[in-house]
XYZ file of C-alpha atoms in Angstrom:
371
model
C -51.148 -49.611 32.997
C -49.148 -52.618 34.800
C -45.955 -51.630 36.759
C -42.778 -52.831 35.412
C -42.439 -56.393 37.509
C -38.963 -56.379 39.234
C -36.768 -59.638 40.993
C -35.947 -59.751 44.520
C -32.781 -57.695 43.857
C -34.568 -55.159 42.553
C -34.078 -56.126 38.703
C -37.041 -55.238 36.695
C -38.104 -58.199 34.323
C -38.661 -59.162 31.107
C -41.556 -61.650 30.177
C -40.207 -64.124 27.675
C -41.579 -62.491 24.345
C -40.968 -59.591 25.332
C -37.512 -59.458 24.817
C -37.972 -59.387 20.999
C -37.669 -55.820 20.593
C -34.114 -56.021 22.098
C -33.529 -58.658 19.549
C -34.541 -56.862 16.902
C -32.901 -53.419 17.371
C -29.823 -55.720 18.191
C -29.608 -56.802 14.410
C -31.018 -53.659 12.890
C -28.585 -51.402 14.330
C -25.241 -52.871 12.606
C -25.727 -52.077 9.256
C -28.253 -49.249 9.779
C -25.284 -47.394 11.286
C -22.938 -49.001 8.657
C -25.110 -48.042 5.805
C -26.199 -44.081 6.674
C -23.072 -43.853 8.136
C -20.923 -44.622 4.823
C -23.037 -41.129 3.157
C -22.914 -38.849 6.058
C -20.868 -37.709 9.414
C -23.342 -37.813 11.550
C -26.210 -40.071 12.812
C -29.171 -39.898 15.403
C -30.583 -42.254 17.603
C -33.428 -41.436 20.244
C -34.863 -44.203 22.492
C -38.152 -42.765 23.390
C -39.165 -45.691 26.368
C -35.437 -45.964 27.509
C -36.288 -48.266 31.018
C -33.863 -49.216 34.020
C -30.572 -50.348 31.241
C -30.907 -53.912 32.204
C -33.213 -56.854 32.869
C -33.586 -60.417 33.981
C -35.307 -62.072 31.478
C -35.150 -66.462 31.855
C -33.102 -66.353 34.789
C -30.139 -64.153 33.059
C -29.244 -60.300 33.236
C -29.972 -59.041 29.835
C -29.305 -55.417 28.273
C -32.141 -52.662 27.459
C -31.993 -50.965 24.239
C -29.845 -48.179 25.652
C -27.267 -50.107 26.249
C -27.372 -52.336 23.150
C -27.530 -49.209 21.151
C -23.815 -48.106 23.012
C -22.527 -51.235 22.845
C -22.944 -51.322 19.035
C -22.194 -47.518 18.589
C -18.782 -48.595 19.918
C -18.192 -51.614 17.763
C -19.109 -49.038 14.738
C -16.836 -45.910 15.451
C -14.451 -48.504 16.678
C -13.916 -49.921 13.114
C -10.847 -48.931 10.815
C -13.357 -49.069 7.838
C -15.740 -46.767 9.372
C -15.432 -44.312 6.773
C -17.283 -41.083 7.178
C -18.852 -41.366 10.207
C -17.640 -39.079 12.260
C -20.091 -38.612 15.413
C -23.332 -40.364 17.227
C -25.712 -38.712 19.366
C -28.093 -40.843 21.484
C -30.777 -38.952 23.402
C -32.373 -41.331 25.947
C -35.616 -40.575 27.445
C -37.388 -42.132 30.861
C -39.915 -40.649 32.922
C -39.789 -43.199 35.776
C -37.313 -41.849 37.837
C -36.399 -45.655 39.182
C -35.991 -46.710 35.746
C -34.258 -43.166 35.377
C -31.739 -43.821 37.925
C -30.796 -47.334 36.629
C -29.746 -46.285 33.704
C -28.233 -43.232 34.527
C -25.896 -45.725 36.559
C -25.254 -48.336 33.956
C -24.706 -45.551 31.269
C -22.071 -43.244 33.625
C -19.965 -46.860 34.414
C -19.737 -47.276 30.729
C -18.486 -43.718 29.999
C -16.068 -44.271 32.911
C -14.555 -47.228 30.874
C -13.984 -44.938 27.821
C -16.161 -44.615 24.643
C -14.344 -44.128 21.363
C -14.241 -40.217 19.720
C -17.903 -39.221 18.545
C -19.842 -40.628 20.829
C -22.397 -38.508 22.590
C -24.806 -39.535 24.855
C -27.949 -37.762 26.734
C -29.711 -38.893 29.145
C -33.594 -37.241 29.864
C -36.111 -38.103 33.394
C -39.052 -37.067 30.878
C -41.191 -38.374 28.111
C -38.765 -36.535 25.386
C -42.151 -34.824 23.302
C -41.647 -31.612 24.355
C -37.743 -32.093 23.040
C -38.956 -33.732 20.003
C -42.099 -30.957 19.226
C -39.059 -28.473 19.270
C -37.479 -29.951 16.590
C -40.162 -30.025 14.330
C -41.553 -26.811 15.046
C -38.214 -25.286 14.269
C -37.763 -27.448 11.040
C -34.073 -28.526 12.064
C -32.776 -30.343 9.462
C -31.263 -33.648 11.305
C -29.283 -36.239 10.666
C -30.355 -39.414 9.752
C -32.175 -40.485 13.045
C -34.121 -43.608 14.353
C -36.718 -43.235 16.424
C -37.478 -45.977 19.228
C -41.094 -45.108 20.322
C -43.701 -46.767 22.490
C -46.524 -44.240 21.995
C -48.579 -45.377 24.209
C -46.486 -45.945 27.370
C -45.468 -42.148 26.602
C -47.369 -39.736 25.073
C -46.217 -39.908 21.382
C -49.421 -39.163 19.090
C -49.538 -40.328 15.555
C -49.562 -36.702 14.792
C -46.192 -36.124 15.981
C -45.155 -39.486 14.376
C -46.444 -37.955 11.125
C -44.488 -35.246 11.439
C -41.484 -37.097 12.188
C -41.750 -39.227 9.068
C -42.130 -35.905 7.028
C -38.020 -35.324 7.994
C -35.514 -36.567 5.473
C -34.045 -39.851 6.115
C -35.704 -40.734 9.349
C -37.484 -44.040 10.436
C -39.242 -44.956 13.469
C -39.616 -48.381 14.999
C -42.929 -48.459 16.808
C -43.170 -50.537 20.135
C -47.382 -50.580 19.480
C -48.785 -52.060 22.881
C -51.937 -53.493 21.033
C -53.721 -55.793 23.599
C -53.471 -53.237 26.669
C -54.944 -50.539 23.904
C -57.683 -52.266 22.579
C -58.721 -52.784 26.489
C -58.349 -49.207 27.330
C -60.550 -47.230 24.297
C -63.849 -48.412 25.927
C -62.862 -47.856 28.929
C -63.887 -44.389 30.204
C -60.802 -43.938 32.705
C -58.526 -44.579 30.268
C -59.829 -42.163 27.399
C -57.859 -39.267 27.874
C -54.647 -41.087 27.772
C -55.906 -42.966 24.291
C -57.429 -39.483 22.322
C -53.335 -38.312 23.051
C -52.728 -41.397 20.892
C -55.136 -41.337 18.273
C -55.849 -38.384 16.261
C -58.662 -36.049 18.238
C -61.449 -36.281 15.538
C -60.636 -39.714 15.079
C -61.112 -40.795 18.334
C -64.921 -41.301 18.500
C -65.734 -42.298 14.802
C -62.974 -45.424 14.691
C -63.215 -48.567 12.648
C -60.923 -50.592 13.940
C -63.445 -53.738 14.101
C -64.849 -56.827 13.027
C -67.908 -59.205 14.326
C -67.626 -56.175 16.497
C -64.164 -57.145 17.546
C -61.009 -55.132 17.604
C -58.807 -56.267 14.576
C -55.459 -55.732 14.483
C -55.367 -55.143 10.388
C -57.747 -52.564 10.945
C -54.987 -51.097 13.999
C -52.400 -51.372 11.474
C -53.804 -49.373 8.052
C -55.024 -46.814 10.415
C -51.909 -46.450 11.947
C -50.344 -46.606 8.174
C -52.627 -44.041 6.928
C -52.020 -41.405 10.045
C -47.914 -42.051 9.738
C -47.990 -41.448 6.701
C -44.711 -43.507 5.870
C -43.982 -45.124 2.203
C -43.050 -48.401 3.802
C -43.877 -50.742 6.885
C -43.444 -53.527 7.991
C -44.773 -55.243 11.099
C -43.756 -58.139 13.524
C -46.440 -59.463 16.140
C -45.870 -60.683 19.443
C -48.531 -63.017 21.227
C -48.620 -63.399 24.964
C -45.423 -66.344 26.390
C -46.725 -69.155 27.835
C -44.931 -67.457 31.265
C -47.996 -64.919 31.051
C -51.564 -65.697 32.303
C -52.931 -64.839 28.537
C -53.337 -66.439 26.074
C -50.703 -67.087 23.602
C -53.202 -67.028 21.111
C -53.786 -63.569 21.713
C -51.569 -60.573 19.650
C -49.747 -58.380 22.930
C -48.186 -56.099 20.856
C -46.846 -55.323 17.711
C -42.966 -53.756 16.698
C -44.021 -51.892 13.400
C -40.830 -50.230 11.613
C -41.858 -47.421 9.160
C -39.725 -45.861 6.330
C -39.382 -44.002 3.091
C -36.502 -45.655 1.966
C -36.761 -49.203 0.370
C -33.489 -50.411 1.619
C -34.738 -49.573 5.252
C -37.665 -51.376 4.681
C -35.804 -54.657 2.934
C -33.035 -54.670 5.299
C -35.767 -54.757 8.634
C -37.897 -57.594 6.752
C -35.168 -59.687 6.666
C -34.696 -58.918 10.225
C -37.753 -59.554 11.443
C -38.477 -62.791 9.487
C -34.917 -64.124 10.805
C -36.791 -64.205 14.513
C -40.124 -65.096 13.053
C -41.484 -68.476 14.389
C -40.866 -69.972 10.595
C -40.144 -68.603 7.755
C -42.110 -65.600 6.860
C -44.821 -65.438 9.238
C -43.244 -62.304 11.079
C -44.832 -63.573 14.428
C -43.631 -64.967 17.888
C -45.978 -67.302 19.655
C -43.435 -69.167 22.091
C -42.536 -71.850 19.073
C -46.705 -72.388 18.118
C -47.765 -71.905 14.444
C -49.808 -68.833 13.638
C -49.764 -66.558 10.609
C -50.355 -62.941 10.619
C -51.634 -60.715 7.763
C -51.580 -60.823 4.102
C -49.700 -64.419 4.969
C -47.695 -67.096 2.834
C -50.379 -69.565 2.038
C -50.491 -68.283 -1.020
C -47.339 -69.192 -3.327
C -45.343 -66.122 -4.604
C -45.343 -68.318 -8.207
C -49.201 -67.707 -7.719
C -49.053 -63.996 -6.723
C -46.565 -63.318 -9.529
C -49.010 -64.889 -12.259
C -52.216 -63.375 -11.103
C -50.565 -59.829 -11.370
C -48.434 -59.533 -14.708
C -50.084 -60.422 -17.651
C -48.571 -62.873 -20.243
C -45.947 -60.428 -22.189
C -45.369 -57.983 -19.387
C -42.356 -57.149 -19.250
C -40.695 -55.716 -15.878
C -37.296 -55.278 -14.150
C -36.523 -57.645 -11.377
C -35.994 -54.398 -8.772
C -39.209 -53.103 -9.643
C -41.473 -56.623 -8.936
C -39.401 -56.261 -5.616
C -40.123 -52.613 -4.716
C -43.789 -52.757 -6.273
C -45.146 -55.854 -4.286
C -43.722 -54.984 -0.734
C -47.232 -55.747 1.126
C -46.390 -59.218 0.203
C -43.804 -59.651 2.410
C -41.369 -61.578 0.709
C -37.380 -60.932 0.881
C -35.449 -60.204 -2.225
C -34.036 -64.207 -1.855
C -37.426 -65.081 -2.192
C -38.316 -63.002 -5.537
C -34.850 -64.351 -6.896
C -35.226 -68.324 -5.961
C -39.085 -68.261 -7.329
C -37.851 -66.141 -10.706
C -35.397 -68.719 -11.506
C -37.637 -71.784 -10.749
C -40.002 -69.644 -13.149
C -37.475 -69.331 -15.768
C -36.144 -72.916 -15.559
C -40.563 -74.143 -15.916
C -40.492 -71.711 -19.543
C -43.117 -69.541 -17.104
C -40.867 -65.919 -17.537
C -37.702 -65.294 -20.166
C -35.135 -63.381 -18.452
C -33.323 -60.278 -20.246
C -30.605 -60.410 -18.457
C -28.856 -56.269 -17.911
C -27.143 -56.295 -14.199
C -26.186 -60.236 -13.943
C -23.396 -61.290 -15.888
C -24.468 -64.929 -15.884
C -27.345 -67.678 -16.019
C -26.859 -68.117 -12.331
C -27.944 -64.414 -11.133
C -31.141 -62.713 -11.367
C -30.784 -58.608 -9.938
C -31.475 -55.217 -10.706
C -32.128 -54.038 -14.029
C -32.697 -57.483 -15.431
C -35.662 -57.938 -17.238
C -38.351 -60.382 -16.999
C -40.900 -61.034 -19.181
C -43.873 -63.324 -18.532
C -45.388 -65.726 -20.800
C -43.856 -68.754 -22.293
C -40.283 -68.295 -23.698
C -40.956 -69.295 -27.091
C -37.878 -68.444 -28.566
């Protein structure tokens, strides 16, 4: 694998798409510590590809995860309205011992400011799956915890993934390195390092192609199937125009998996904010490309193709039942009530108090309204 590219002072840096990672833990992290940390005292965070703390990315110093995982820790147990969160551990993990050595740096002049009560913080010069193995071999019930992984830059195996998933109230958010993979499997130097990653009986009987190309919906229901997770959702990031790839190719993919539908709700949103337009959960430096089970379908079509005329379902469960489409709750809501107003759906409404909303237990029923 390349070696992180650094400036003249010694700053490793970030390629321009690259950065969306940072983005998106930067907006997940907020309310995911708001949200867990309204039921319970305690919360987990472990940053499994930690790097150096910070980088120059387009000519500005920028913060790693690490330290956009403090910074918002602190703005969190900082708050009045905080309410039962009571403590944060964050377990950091790098085996580069340059990268090791940055951050140890930028992490001990933030402690020597002062971090708020609660606050703990670990720093590891290893990969972290020994650590990690430990805890699920010894079935220690944790606290909610995300998991930041790259398993291919460290040895993380969708095994152990599995069994992290299998924990209550855990959800990983998988940096998958899909271009420099899909090089590496045929490559006989490279194989060891890819059976860690793939299960070993897998490893030699794998469809993961068409036209006898690698396809990356092939990567990602394999990857689905071997996690094991309820939900997932994934964003794709092509190659900047600042690399010498092509940005029409897929460089890697952030995949967030979860058994909880509010996890998986709350990171869609997320990740179609910093989508390209809306929806398409992919960044190609501003160029139009669609990933997946895409939009080009209307969700007025999708909706009358599934439920028969009569069917009658709540709102929350054509949300929760139809999350492969991809849509946000806003969506679901804006099309239902366009429905309603066309005499395509009557509306029972049991949550909403009034014409205007559309939530919940609310019923719709499809067919003309004839009444």
């Amino acid at each position: 694998m390349s070696k992180q590219k650094r400036f003249n002072d010694n700053t490793a840096i970030l390629s321009n798409n690259s950065i969306y990672k940072h983005f998106i833990l930067n907006d997940y992290l907020p309310p995911w510590l708001q949200i867990l940390g309204s039921y319970g005292k305690r919360l987990n965070y472990f940053d499994c590809f930690a790097g150096p703390g910070k980088y120059k990315w387009k000519n500005k110093i920028v913060d790693g995860s690490p330290l956009i995982a403090i910074n918002k820790c602190v703005e969190i147990l900082s708050l009045e309205s905080k309410k039962n969160l009571k403590e944060i551990n964050l377990y950091f993990f790098e085996i580069d011992k340059k990268n090791f050595e940055s951050l140890k740096s930028e992490i001990d002049t933030l402690i020597s400011n002062g971090l708020p009560n609660g606050l703990n913080i670990e720093i590891f010069n290893n990969d972290g799956e020994t650590i990690i193995e430990n805890l699920m071999d010894k079935k220690i019930k944790l606290a909610p915890t995300l998991f930041f992984i790259d398993p291919y830059g460290h040895p993380y195996s969708f095994e152990l993934m599995r069994k992290i998933m299998k924990l209550n109230k855990v959800e990983i958010f998988l940096n998958f390195m899909y271009y420099q993979i899909i090089r590496d499997i045929p490559n006989p130097d490279t194989e060891e390092r890819c059976k860690r990653l793939f299960y070993p009986d897998d490893y030699h009987n794998l469809d993961l192609k068409v036209n006898d190309k690698f396809d990356a919906i092939k990567f990602l229901v394999y990857q689905h199937q071997r996690i094991d997770s309820k939900y997932y959702v994934p964003f794709n990031v092509n190659f900047g125009t600042d690399e010498p790839i092509s940005s029409n190719r897929l460089k890697y993919q952030l995949i967030h998996y979860s058994n909880h539908f509010k996890a998986f709700s709350l990171m869609l949103n997320i990740m179609q904010r910093h989508s390209e337009h809306e929806n398409s959960l992919i960044v190609r430096d501003g160029q139009l490309q669609l990933p997946f089970e895409t939009k080009e379908e209307s969700l007025n079509s999708k909706l009358l193709k599934k439920y028969n005329s009569n069917e009658s379902i709540k709102f929350d469960e054509i949300v929760e039942n139809n999350w492969k489409w991809y849509f946000k709750e806003t969506d679901y809501r804006n099309t239902l009530k366009e429905m309603e107003k066309e005499n395509l759906i009557h509306v029972k409404r049991i949550t909403s108090k009034t014409s205007k909303g559309l939530s919940g237990d609310d019923i719709i029923k499809f067919g003309a309204n004839d009444a």
